[in-house]
Amino acid sequence: MTTLPDSMSGALLLSGIDFLLSFLFISCIGVILYFFPKLNKLGEITEKKN
Amino acid sequence: MDTLFLTLMQELLNQTGLPALTIGNLVMIAVGGVLLYLGIVKKYEPFLLVGIGLSCIVANVPGSELTKEGGLFWYAYKGVENLILPPLIFLGVGAMTDFGPMIANPSLVILGAAAHLGIFVALISAKFFGFSLAEACSIGIIGGADGPMAIYTTMKLAPHLLPQISVAAYSYMALMPLIQPPVMRLLTTKEERQIIMKQPRYVSRLEKIVFPVVIAVIVNLFLPPVAPLITMLMLGNLLRECLCVDRLAETASNALLNVVTLVLTVAIGSTMAADTFLTPNTLLIIALGLVAFVFGTGSGVVCARIMNKISGGKINPLIGSAGIASVPIAARVSHLVGQQENRQNFLIMHAMGPNLAGVFGTAISGGIMLALLVK
């Protein structure tokens, strides 16, 4: 496994990768949530507690 | 007779912790007192600070058996060290959280990533000040404003910094109503702060049940290092939303959460021993934590302003700061600042979306750090 250098360049690289991937992952979650209303076409679940 | 009496007294004195008491211990006992004052008198996160404050005091009284191997606080710390307590906290948090506002407005989840710039500003600053990369990541994650995640990441990357990082994270979360509003006002105009947002859509029960299952699968698939935390969050939320295991949801969100919080707070406080806590690095970590919170708040607000421009003035930029996580404190701060500008403006439900997304934003950041640094 390639290791990140324990230096300022390592910190900058890690921060850049992490910040971009955070946006990517969160955007993917947003895209999935965008389609959530389609689930309601499958049916309805009663709101009553058992 | 006199000599025997004095010898016995000397022996008794040696049995106490008094001979080992240092100035450092006294300073830390005072720190514990301040934490108790903030919790009890100022009501800043009393559920956390009361336990942390007293156990900090006890940990600095030489002779106390509680923090030594085999003592109760020592066992409590084992729960943190073995990463058992943070996932259990998330189970309780999931059982008391309605993710409806996040599901209702998917476009706002991006703020959960935007408001984490502070993590990276603190990380790079910590590296600049000479911390190792693993330590810098642990310090940076303070900016995620998520206590269990900060503890979890720190225990994996730099366990020796646990007391400083957990105290900084929880203290700043408690102080968010003081830290965030000036930054929010500085970066927005009065007109923007007065924007009234459209009512979010209704989220059905089916959507709320599917949500934790989908997120659990995604996180276990793509972010295994933080999967234990998010999976437990989603399990707690599923217990709440499925409406057929009320007793379990009730236990997870009340009794269990209270017990775990109690154990976690004494575990954190008991690590605040003078010899490890009273170092120049502690002050530096606390200062970097503040930097992380300020930049995180600012980047969230700036991103929300951009989204407001793109949407044609439909998004109040104040909700951007809620993306920093710290549920629901940050959302409440957005709401209160909005109310100060316009009494008719109720931002709380709108801010809860980015606020909940912020939990995932912190988890994603922490997960990527762990994936890249932990072998």
Short mmCIF file of C-alpha atoms in Angstrom, two decimals:
data_model
loop_
_atom_site.label_atom_id
_atom_site.label_comp_id
_atom_site.label_asym_id
_atom_site.label_seq_id
_atom_site.Cartn_x
_atom_site.Cartn_y
_atom_site.Cartn_z
CA MET A 1 0.00 0.00 0.00
CA THR A 2 1.33 3.42 -0.97
CA THR A 3 1.70 5.66 2.05
CA LEU A 4 1.05 9.36 2.18
CA PRO A 5 4.21 11.31 3.04
CA ASP A 6 4.09 12.68 6.60
CA SER A 7 4.81 16.19 5.33
CA MET A 8 3.06 19.39 4.33
CA SER A 9 2.62 18.07 0.79
CA GLY A 10 1.03 14.93 2.26
CA ALA A 11 -1.37 17.09 4.27
CA LEU A 12 -2.28 19.16 1.20
CA LEU A 13 -2.76 16.05 -0.93
CA LEU A 14 -4.91 14.32 1.71
CA SER A 15 -7.01 17.47 2.21
CA GLY A 16 -7.56 17.90 -1.53
CA ILE A 17 -8.54 14.26 -2.07
CA ASP A 18 -10.76 14.21 1.02
CA PHE A 19 -12.56 17.48 0.23
CA LEU A 20 -13.28 16.47 -3.38
CA LEU A 21 -14.40 12.95 -2.46
CA SER A 22 -16.62 14.34 0.30
CA PHE A 23 -18.43 16.44 -2.31
CA LEU A 24 -18.66 13.45 -4.63
CA PHE A 25 -20.06 11.08 -1.97
CA ILE A 26 -22.50 13.64 -0.61
CA SER A 27 -23.64 14.49 -4.15
CA CYS A 28 -24.25 10.78 -4.82
CA ILE A 29 -26.38 10.59 -1.67
CA GLY A 30 -28.25 13.69 -2.91
CA VAL A 31 -28.87 12.07 -6.31
CA ILE A 32 -30.19 8.90 -4.64
CA LEU A 33 -32.48 10.99 -2.42
CA TYR A 34 -33.72 12.83 -5.50
CA PHE A 35 -35.32 9.57 -6.66
CA PHE A 36 -36.85 8.72 -3.27
CA PRO A 37 -40.33 10.13 -4.10
CA LYS A 38 -40.54 7.43 -6.82
CA LEU A 39 -40.67 4.86 -3.97
CA ASN A 40 -44.16 6.04 -3.16
CA LYS A 41 -45.39 4.47 -6.38
CA LEU A 42 -44.66 1.08 -4.82
CA GLY A 43 -47.32 1.55 -2.20
CA GLU A 44 -48.06 3.08 1.15
CA ILE A 45 -47.18 2.08 4.70
CA THR A 46 -49.60 2.89 7.46
CA GLU A 47 -48.40 5.56 9.90
CA LYS A 48 -50.15 3.81 12.80
CA LYS A 49 -47.86 2.51 15.54
CA ASN A 50 -48.24 -1.16 16.52
CA MET B 1 5.43 7.53 72.75
CA ASP B 2 5.62 10.86 70.89
CA THR B 3 7.96 9.34 68.30
CA LEU B 4 5.64 6.36 67.77
CA PHE B 5 2.68 8.73 67.33
CA LEU B 6 4.57 10.82 64.76
CA THR B 7 5.73 7.71 62.89
CA LEU B 8 2.16 6.38 62.72
CA MET B 9 0.91 9.77 61.50
CA GLN B 10 3.66 9.84 58.87
CA GLU B 11 2.68 6.36 57.70
CA LEU B 12 -0.97 7.38 57.51
CA LEU B 13 -0.02 10.50 55.53
CA ASN B 14 1.98 8.37 53.10
CA GLN B 15 -1.11 6.22 52.53
CA THR B 16 -2.98 9.29 51.20
CA GLY B 17 -2.44 10.94 47.84
CA LEU B 18 -1.21 14.21 49.40
CA PRO B 19 2.57 13.62 48.98
CA ALA B 20 2.07 13.00 45.23
CA LEU B 21 -0.11 16.09 44.66
CA THR B 22 1.50 18.42 42.09
CA ILE B 23 0.82 21.96 40.88
CA GLY B 24 -0.31 20.39 37.60
CA ASN B 25 -2.92 18.35 39.47
CA LEU B 26 -4.22 21.52 41.12
CA VAL B 27 -4.45 23.30 37.76
CA MET B 28 -6.38 20.37 36.25
CA ILE B 29 -8.69 20.24 39.29
CA ALA B 30 -9.41 23.92 38.57
CA VAL B 31 -10.05 23.05 34.88
CA GLY B 32 -12.50 20.39 36.02
CA GLY B 33 -14.15 23.01 38.20
CA VAL B 34 -14.52 25.34 35.21
CA LEU B 35 -16.11 22.54 33.16
CA LEU B 36 -18.56 21.89 36.01
CA TYR B 37 -19.32 25.64 36.17
CA LEU B 38 -19.98 25.80 32.41
CA GLY B 39 -22.22 22.75 32.57
CA ILE B 40 -24.16 23.46 35.75
CA VAL B 41 -24.32 27.27 35.87
CA LYS B 42 -24.05 28.25 32.19
CA LYS B 43 -25.96 25.15 30.98
CA TYR B 44 -23.45 24.55 28.15
CA GLU B 45 -23.93 20.86 27.26
CA PRO B 46 -24.47 19.85 30.93
CA PHE B 47 -25.08 16.21 29.97
CA LEU B 48 -21.46 16.06 28.84
CA LEU B 49 -19.61 18.60 30.94
CA VAL B 50 -20.87 17.45 34.35
CA GLY B 51 -19.43 13.93 33.89
CA ILE B 52 -16.26 15.17 32.20
CA GLY B 53 -15.71 17.85 34.88
CA LEU B 54 -16.01 15.59 37.90
CA SER B 55 -13.99 12.73 36.42
CA CYS B 56 -11.29 15.26 35.40
CA ILE B 57 -11.10 16.39 39.03
CA VAL B 58 -10.99 12.82 40.35
CA ALA B 59 -8.35 11.79 37.79
CA ASN B 60 -6.07 14.48 39.17
CA VAL B 61 -6.43 13.54 42.80
CA PRO B 62 -3.43 11.26 43.47
CA GLY B 63 -4.45 8.11 45.24
CA SER B 64 -7.77 7.77 43.46
CA GLU B 65 -8.29 4.15 42.47
CA LEU B 66 -11.01 4.88 39.92
CA THR B 67 -8.66 5.72 37.05
CA LYS B 68 -6.08 3.05 37.83
CA GLU B 69 -6.09 -0.33 36.12
CA GLY B 70 -9.13 -2.24 37.34
CA GLY B 71 -10.91 0.96 38.49
CA LEU B 72 -14.38 1.86 37.21
CA PHE B 73 -13.22 4.84 35.13
CA TRP B 74 -10.44 2.67 33.68
CA TYR B 75 -13.07 0.21 32.47
CA ALA B 76 -15.11 3.11 31.10
CA TYR B 77 -12.07 4.20 29.09
CA LYS B 78 -11.74 0.65 27.73
CA GLY B 79 -15.18 1.21 26.14
CA VAL B 80 -13.73 4.19 24.26
CA GLU B 81 -10.41 2.53 23.52
CA ASN B 82 -12.11 -0.52 22.02
CA LEU B 83 -14.46 1.75 20.02
CA ILE B 84 -17.61 0.38 21.63
CA LEU B 85 -19.12 3.56 23.05
CA PRO B 86 -19.13 5.92 20.00
CA PRO B 87 -21.20 3.49 17.85
CA LEU B 88 -23.64 3.01 20.74
CA ILE B 89 -24.01 6.80 21.01
CA PHE B 90 -24.82 6.86 17.30
CA LEU B 91 -27.43 4.13 17.81
CA GLY B 92 -29.21 6.39 20.29
CA VAL B 93 -28.82 9.49 18.11
CA GLY B 94 -30.28 7.60 15.13
CA ALA B 95 -33.25 6.50 17.22
CA MET B 96 -34.08 10.10 18.13
CA THR B 97 -33.46 11.72 14.72
CA ASP B 98 -35.97 12.37 11.95
CA PHE B 99 -34.08 12.37 8.63
CA GLY B 100 -37.20 13.64 6.83
CA PRO B 101 -35.81 17.19 6.27
CA MET B 102 -32.73 15.74 4.56
CA ILE B 103 -34.78 13.37 2.37
CA ALA B 104 -37.18 16.18 1.49
CA ASN B 105 -34.57 18.49 0.00
CA PRO B 106 -31.75 16.52 -1.66
CA SER B 107 -30.13 19.58 -3.24
CA LEU B 108 -29.23 20.95 0.21
CA VAL B 109 -27.19 17.89 1.23
CA ILE B 110 -24.23 19.36 -0.63
CA LEU B 111 -23.93 21.85 2.24
CA GLY B 112 -22.99 18.89 4.45
CA ALA B 113 -19.73 18.67 2.50
CA ALA B 114 -19.21 22.39 1.91
CA ALA B 115 -19.27 23.23 5.61
CA HIS B 116 -16.30 20.96 6.24
CA LEU B 117 -13.61 23.18 4.76
CA GLY B 118 -12.66 23.93 8.37
CA ILE B 119 -11.49 20.33 8.82
CA PHE B 120 -8.87 20.78 6.13
CA VAL B 121 -7.81 24.27 7.18
CA ALA B 122 -7.19 22.92 10.70
CA LEU B 123 -5.48 19.79 9.32
CA ILE B 124 -3.04 21.80 7.17
CA SER B 125 -2.46 24.31 10.00
CA ALA B 126 -1.74 21.48 12.46
CA LYS B 127 0.78 20.00 10.04
CA PHE B 128 2.37 23.44 9.69
CA PHE B 129 2.77 23.58 13.48
CA GLY B 130 4.66 20.27 13.51
CA PHE B 131 2.05 17.65 14.29
CA SER B 132 2.30 14.32 12.47
CA LEU B 133 -0.17 13.75 9.63
CA ALA B 134 -2.23 11.31 11.75
CA GLU B 135 -2.36 13.83 14.62
CA ALA B 136 -3.23 16.65 12.20
CA CYS B 137 -6.15 14.61 10.81
CA SER B 138 -7.46 13.98 14.33
CA ILE B 139 -7.20 17.71 15.09
CA GLY B 140 -8.90 18.59 11.79
CA ILE B 141 -11.85 16.33 12.47
CA ILE B 142 -12.77 18.61 15.42
CA GLY B 143 -14.17 20.85 12.64
CA GLY B 144 -16.66 18.11 11.80
CA ALA B 145 -18.47 19.11 15.02
CA ASP B 146 -19.37 15.51 15.70
CA GLY B 147 -18.21 14.21 19.10
CA PRO B 148 -18.45 10.44 18.54
CA MET B 149 -16.82 10.74 15.10
CA ALA B 150 -13.98 12.87 16.55
CA ILE B 151 -13.41 10.25 19.27
CA TYR B 152 -13.61 7.38 16.79
CA THR B 153 -11.13 8.94 14.34
CA THR B 154 -8.76 10.02 17.11
CA MET B 155 -8.71 6.58 18.72
CA LYS B 156 -7.70 5.12 15.35
CA LEU B 157 -5.14 7.79 14.40
CA ALA B 158 -3.76 9.50 17.51
CA PRO B 159 -5.20 7.99 20.72
CA HIS B 160 -2.79 9.99 22.90
CA LEU B 161 -4.63 13.18 21.84
CA LEU B 162 -8.08 11.91 22.88
CA PRO B 163 -8.51 14.19 25.94
CA GLN B 164 -7.55 17.38 24.11
CA ILE B 165 -9.57 16.61 20.99
CA SER B 166 -12.71 15.40 22.74
CA VAL B 167 -12.71 18.35 25.13
CA ALA B 168 -12.16 20.81 22.25
CA ALA B 169 -14.86 19.18 20.08
CA TYR B 170 -17.52 19.09 22.78
CA SER B 171 -16.65 22.55 24.15
CA TYR B 172 -16.92 24.21 20.74
CA MET B 173 -20.16 22.36 19.99
CA ALA B 174 -21.53 23.82 23.21
CA LEU B 175 -20.24 27.27 22.24
CA MET B 176 -21.63 27.26 18.68
CA PRO B 177 -24.36 29.79 19.51
CA LEU B 178 -21.52 32.21 20.31
CA ILE B 179 -19.04 31.24 17.57
CA GLN B 180 -21.28 30.96 14.50
CA PRO B 181 -23.56 34.07 14.40
CA PRO B 182 -20.78 36.68 13.87
CA VAL B 183 -19.35 34.64 10.96
CA MET B 184 -22.84 34.15 9.48
CA ARG B 185 -23.64 37.88 9.65
CA LEU B 186 -20.25 38.84 8.24
CA LEU B 187 -20.75 36.70 5.14
CA THR B 188 -24.40 37.50 4.33
CA THR B 189 -26.46 40.61 3.56
CA LYS B 190 -29.54 41.61 5.54
CA GLU B 191 -31.76 40.84 2.52
CA GLU B 192 -30.33 37.35 2.22
CA ARG B 193 -30.88 36.65 5.92
CA GLN B 194 -34.55 37.58 5.50
CA ILE B 195 -35.29 35.11 2.70
CA ILE B 196 -38.26 32.89 3.55
CA MET B 197 -37.90 29.41 2.09
CA LYS B 198 -40.62 27.23 0.59
CA GLN B 199 -42.16 24.58 2.86
CA PRO B 200 -40.36 21.21 2.40
CA ARG B 201 -42.37 18.38 0.84
CA TYR B 202 -44.04 15.61 2.83
CA VAL B 203 -41.81 12.53 3.28
CA SER B 204 -43.68 9.22 3.44
CA ARG B 205 -43.10 6.43 5.95
CA LEU B 206 -41.82 4.15 3.16
CA GLU B 207 -39.11 6.68 2.24
CA LYS B 208 -38.07 7.00 5.88
CA ILE B 209 -37.77 3.22 6.23
CA VAL B 210 -35.82 2.75 3.00
CA PHE B 211 -33.41 5.61 3.82
CA PRO B 212 -31.44 3.92 6.68
CA VAL B 213 -31.21 0.65 4.73
CA VAL B 214 -29.85 2.37 1.61
CA ILE B 215 -27.35 4.49 3.57
CA ALA B 216 -26.14 1.46 5.57
CA VAL B 217 -25.44 -0.41 2.33
CA ILE B 218 -23.65 2.57 0.72
CA VAL B 219 -21.48 3.25 3.77
CA ASN B 220 -20.50 -0.39 4.28
CA LEU B 221 -19.71 -0.67 0.59
CA PHE B 222 -17.72 2.53 0.09
CA LEU B 223 -16.57 3.67 3.55
CA PRO B 224 -15.83 0.55 5.63
CA PRO B 225 -13.56 2.40 8.12
CA VAL B 226 -16.51 4.40 9.50
CA ALA B 227 -19.20 1.82 8.76
CA PRO B 228 -19.61 0.78 12.44
CA LEU B 229 -20.67 4.31 13.38
CA ILE B 230 -23.01 5.05 10.48
CA THR B 231 -24.49 1.54 10.49
CA MET B 232 -25.44 1.96 14.15
CA LEU B 233 -26.87 5.42 13.38
CA MET B 234 -28.99 3.85 10.66
CA LEU B 235 -30.02 0.91 12.84
CA GLY B 236 -31.25 3.34 15.49
CA ASN B 237 -33.11 5.32 12.85
CA LEU B 238 -34.72 2.17 11.40
CA LEU B 239 -35.92 1.19 14.90
CA ARG B 240 -37.56 4.63 15.10
CA GLU B 241 -39.09 4.75 11.65
CA CYS B 242 -40.43 1.21 11.25
CA LEU B 243 -42.95 1.91 14.06
CA CYS B 244 -43.10 -1.75 15.13
CA VAL B 245 -40.28 -1.88 17.73
CA ASP B 246 -41.17 1.14 19.83
CA ARG B 247 -39.67 -0.30 23.00
CA LEU B 248 -36.30 -0.78 21.32
CA ALA B 249 -36.39 2.71 19.77
CA GLU B 250 -37.39 4.18 23.13
CA THR B 251 -34.60 2.31 24.96
CA ALA B 252 -31.96 3.25 22.38
CA SER B 253 -32.89 6.93 22.39
CA ASN B 254 -33.35 7.31 26.14
CA ALA B 255 -32.07 4.75 28.66
CA LEU B 256 -29.23 3.35 26.58
CA LEU B 257 -28.13 6.74 25.27
CA ASN B 258 -28.09 8.13 28.81
CA VAL B 259 -26.04 5.23 30.18
CA VAL B 260 -23.54 5.35 27.31
CA THR B 261 -23.24 9.15 27.61
CA LEU B 262 -22.52 8.79 31.31
CA VAL B 263 -19.81 6.17 30.72
CA LEU B 264 -18.33 8.14 27.81
CA THR B 265 -18.07 11.37 29.79
CA VAL B 266 -16.28 9.79 32.74
CA ALA B 267 -13.99 7.98 30.31
CA ILE B 268 -13.02 11.27 28.61
CA GLY B 269 -12.64 13.19 31.88
CA SER B 270 -10.50 10.46 33.40
CA THR B 271 -7.93 10.87 30.60
CA MET B 272 -7.38 14.54 31.48
CA ALA B 273 -4.42 13.86 33.78
CA ALA B 274 -2.07 16.82 34.33
CA ASP B 275 1.01 15.13 32.86
CA THR B 276 -0.69 14.49 29.50
CA PHE B 277 -3.06 17.45 29.31
CA LEU B 278 -0.95 20.37 30.51
CA THR B 279 1.23 20.82 27.44
CA PRO B 280 1.62 23.69 24.93
CA ASN B 281 0.08 21.36 22.32
CA THR B 282 -3.21 21.40 24.21
CA LEU B 283 -3.56 25.16 23.74
CA LEU B 284 -2.61 24.79 20.08
CA ILE B 285 -5.19 22.04 19.54
CA ILE B 286 -7.90 24.11 21.20
CA ALA B 287 -6.98 27.14 19.03
CA LEU B 288 -6.99 24.99 15.86
CA GLY B 289 -10.40 23.62 16.83
CA LEU B 290 -11.74 27.16 16.87
CA VAL B 291 -10.19 27.83 13.45
CA ALA B 292 -11.90 24.69 12.13
CA PHE B 293 -15.32 25.79 13.43
CA VAL B 294 -14.99 29.32 12.04
CA PHE B 295 -13.87 28.18 8.56
CA GLY B 296 -16.48 25.41 8.47
CA THR B 297 -19.25 27.87 9.29
CA GLY B 298 -17.94 30.34 6.72
CA SER B 299 -17.57 27.83 3.88
CA GLY B 300 -21.07 26.49 4.49
CA VAL B 301 -22.56 29.99 4.34
CA VAL B 302 -20.60 30.91 1.20
CA CYS B 303 -21.74 27.70 -0.56
CA ALA B 304 -25.35 28.41 0.45
CA ARG B 305 -25.00 31.94 -0.96
CA ILE B 306 -23.83 30.51 -4.29
CA MET B 307 -26.77 28.08 -4.27
CA ASN B 308 -29.08 30.98 -3.50
CA LYS B 309 -27.81 32.89 -6.54
CA ILE B 310 -28.19 29.83 -8.78
CA SER B 311 -31.71 29.10 -7.49
CA GLY B 312 -32.84 32.69 -8.04
CA GLY B 313 -33.06 33.71 -4.40
CA LYS B 314 -34.89 30.69 -2.99
CA ILE B 315 -32.30 29.58 -0.41
CA ASN B 316 -31.54 31.46 2.79
CA PRO B 317 -27.70 31.36 3.12
CA LEU B 318 -28.00 31.09 6.91
CA ILE B 319 -28.80 27.39 6.58
CA GLY B 320 -25.30 26.81 5.12
CA SER B 321 -23.65 27.02 8.53
CA ALA B 322 -25.81 24.11 9.73
CA GLY B 323 -23.88 21.81 7.38
CA ILE B 324 -21.14 21.67 9.99
CA ALA B 325 -23.11 18.87 11.77
CA SER B 326 -23.53 19.11 15.57
CA VAL B 327 -27.20 18.09 15.34
CA PRO B 328 -29.38 19.98 16.17
CA ILE B 329 -27.36 22.85 17.69
CA ALA B 330 -26.14 24.26 14.34
CA ALA B 331 -29.65 24.10 12.82
CA ARG B 332 -31.00 25.94 15.86
CA VAL B 333 -28.35 28.64 15.44
CA SER B 334 -29.39 29.14 11.77
CA HIS B 335 -33.02 29.41 12.88
CA LEU B 336 -32.30 31.89 15.68
CA VAL B 337 -30.14 34.17 13.51
CA GLY B 338 -32.90 34.10 10.86
CA GLN B 339 -35.52 34.97 13.47
CA GLN B 340 -33.50 37.97 14.61
CA GLU B 341 -33.86 39.38 11.06
CA ASN B 342 -37.46 38.32 10.44
CA ARG B 343 -39.76 37.02 13.18
CA GLN B 344 -41.90 35.24 10.57
CA ASN B 345 -38.96 33.21 9.28
CA PHE B 346 -38.79 29.58 10.51
CA LEU B 347 -35.57 28.11 9.19
CA ILE B 348 -35.25 25.17 11.59
CA MET B 349 -36.67 22.47 9.28
CA HIS B 350 -34.76 23.83 6.28
CA ALA B 351 -31.51 23.91 8.29
CA MET B 352 -32.02 20.36 9.59
CA GLY B 353 -31.41 18.99 6.06
CA PRO B 354 -27.83 20.32 5.75
CA ASN B 355 -27.34 19.69 9.47
CA LEU B 356 -28.07 15.96 9.09
CA ALA B 357 -26.07 15.83 5.86
CA GLY B 358 -23.19 17.27 7.88
CA VAL B 359 -23.12 14.09 9.97
CA PHE B 360 -22.51 12.14 6.77
CA GLY B 361 -20.03 14.78 5.57
CA THR B 362 -17.94 14.30 8.73
CA ALA B 363 -18.22 10.52 8.45
CA ILE B 364 -17.08 10.63 4.83
CA SER B 365 -14.10 12.88 5.67
CA GLY B 366 -13.13 10.71 8.63
CA GLY B 367 -13.60 7.54 6.59
CA ILE B 368 -11.32 8.76 3.81
CA MET B 369 -8.65 9.79 6.35
CA LEU B 370 -8.79 6.38 8.01
CA ALA B 371 -8.74 4.58 4.67
CA LEU B 372 -5.62 6.48 3.59
CA LEU B 373 -3.73 6.46 6.90
CA VAL B 374 -4.62 3.30 8.83
CA LYS B 375 -2.87 0.18 7.59
#
